GROMACS .gro file of C-alpha atoms in nm:
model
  103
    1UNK     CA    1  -1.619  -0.468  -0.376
    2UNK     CA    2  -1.382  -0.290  -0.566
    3UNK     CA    3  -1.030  -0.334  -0.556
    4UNK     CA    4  -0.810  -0.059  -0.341
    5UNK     CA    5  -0.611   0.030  -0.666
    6UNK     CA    6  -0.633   0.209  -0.931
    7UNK     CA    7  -0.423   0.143  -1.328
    8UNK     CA    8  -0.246   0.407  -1.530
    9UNK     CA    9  -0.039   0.405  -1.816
   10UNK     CA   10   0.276   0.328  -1.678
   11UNK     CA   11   0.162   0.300  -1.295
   12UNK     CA   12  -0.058   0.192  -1.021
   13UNK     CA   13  -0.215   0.353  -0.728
   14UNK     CA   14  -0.265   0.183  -0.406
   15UNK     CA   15  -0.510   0.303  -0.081
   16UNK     CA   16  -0.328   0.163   0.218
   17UNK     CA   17  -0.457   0.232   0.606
   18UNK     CA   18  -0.099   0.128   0.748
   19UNK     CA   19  -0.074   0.027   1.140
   20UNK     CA   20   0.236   0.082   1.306
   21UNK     CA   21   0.388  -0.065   1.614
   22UNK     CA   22   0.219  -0.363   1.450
   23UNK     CA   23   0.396  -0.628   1.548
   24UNK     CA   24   0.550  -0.776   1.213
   25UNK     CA   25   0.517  -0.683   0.859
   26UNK     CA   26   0.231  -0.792   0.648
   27UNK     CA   27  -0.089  -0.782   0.494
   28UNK     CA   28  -0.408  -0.831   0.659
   29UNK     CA   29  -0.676  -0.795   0.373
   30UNK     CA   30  -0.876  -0.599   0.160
   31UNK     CA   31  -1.172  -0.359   0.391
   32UNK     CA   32  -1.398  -0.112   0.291
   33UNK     CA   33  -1.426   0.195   0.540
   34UNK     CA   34  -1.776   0.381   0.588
   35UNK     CA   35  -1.778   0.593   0.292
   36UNK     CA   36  -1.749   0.302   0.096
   37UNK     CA   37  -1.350   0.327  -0.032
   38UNK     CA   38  -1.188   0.006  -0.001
   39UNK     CA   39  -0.795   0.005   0.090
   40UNK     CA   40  -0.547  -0.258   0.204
   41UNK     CA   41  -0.473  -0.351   0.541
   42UNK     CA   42  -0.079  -0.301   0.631
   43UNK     CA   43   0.091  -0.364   0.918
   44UNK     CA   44   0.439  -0.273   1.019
   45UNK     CA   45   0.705  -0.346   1.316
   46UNK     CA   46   0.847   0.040   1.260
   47UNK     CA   47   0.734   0.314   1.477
   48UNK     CA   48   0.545   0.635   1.347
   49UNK     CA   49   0.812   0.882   1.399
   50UNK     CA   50   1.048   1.083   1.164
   51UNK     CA   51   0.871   0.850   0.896
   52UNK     CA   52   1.003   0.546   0.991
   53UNK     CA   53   0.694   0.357   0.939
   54UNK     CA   54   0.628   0.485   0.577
   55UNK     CA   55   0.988   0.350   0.477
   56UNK     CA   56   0.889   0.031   0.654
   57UNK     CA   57   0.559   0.001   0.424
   58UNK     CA   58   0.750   0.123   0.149
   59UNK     CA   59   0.995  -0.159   0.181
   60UNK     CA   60   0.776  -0.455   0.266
   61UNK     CA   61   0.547  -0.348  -0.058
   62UNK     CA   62   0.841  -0.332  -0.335
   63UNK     CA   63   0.975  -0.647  -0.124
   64UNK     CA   64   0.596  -0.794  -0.230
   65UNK     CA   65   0.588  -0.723  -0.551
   66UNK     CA   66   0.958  -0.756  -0.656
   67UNK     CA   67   1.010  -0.397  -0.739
   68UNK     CA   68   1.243  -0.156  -0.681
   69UNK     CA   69   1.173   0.057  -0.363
   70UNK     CA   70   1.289   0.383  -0.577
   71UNK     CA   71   0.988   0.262  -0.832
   72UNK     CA   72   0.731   0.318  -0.508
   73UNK     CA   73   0.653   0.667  -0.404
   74UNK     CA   74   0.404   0.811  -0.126
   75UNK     CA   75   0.144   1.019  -0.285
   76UNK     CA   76  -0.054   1.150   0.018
   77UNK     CA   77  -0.077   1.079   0.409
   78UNK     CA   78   0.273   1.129   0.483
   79UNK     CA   79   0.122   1.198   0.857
   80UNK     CA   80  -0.233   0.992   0.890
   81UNK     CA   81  -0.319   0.608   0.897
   82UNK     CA   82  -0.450   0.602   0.528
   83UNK     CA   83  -0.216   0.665   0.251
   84UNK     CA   84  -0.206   0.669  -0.158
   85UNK     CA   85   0.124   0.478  -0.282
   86UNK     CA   86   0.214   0.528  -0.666
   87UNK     CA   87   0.422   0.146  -0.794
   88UNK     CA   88   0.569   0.257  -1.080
   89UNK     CA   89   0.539  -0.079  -1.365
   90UNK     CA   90   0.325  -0.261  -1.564
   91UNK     CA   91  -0.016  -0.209  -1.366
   92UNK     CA   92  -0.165  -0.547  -1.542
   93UNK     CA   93   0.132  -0.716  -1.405
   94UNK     CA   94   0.134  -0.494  -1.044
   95UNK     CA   95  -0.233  -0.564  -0.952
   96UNK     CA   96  -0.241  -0.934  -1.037
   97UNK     CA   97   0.044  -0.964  -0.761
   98UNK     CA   98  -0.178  -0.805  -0.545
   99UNK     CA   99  -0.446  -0.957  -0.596
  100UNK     CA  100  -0.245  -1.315  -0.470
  101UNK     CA  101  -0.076  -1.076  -0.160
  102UNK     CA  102  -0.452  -0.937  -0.053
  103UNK     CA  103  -0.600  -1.273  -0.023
   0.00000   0.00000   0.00000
């Protein structure tokens, strides 16, 4: 299975399928959905109005990786369950800390 990132230069992209309403904040593993994409499993205590619950993920992921929220931007899904983050940093550095938060 391949990871739900992707590196760049200066960056990293991450495929997250975020639940809201979801009780506390945290991550609940690495699936793989029919088409065969893998993305991580998020969960936050926000609700998914007025994009509360993308600041909530956005939080609780620089929070995870000790970055900067300004240094991680939504890239798509603004409005559905699965979303691309972009975690400006060293990706080397970004997706080993993943890789420990992902199980």
């Amino acid at each position: 299975m391949s990871p739900p990132w992707r590196l760049f230069a200066d960056h990293l992209r991450l495929t997250v399928r975020l639940t809201p309403n979801g009780g506390r904040d945290a991550f609940d593993g690495i699936e793989t959905d029919s088409q065969g994409e893998t993305y991580l499993k998020a969960r936050v205590t926000a609700v998914p109005e007025k994009g509360k619950a993308n600041k909530a993920l956005i939080a609780h992921v620089s929070k995870s990786l000790g970055v900067a929220k300004s240094s991680v931007s939504l890239v798509s899904g603004e409005t559905a369950r699965k979303k691309i983050l972009r975690i400006e940093g060293d990706p080397e550095d970004l997706a080993k800390k993943l890789e420990t938060l992902s199980g």
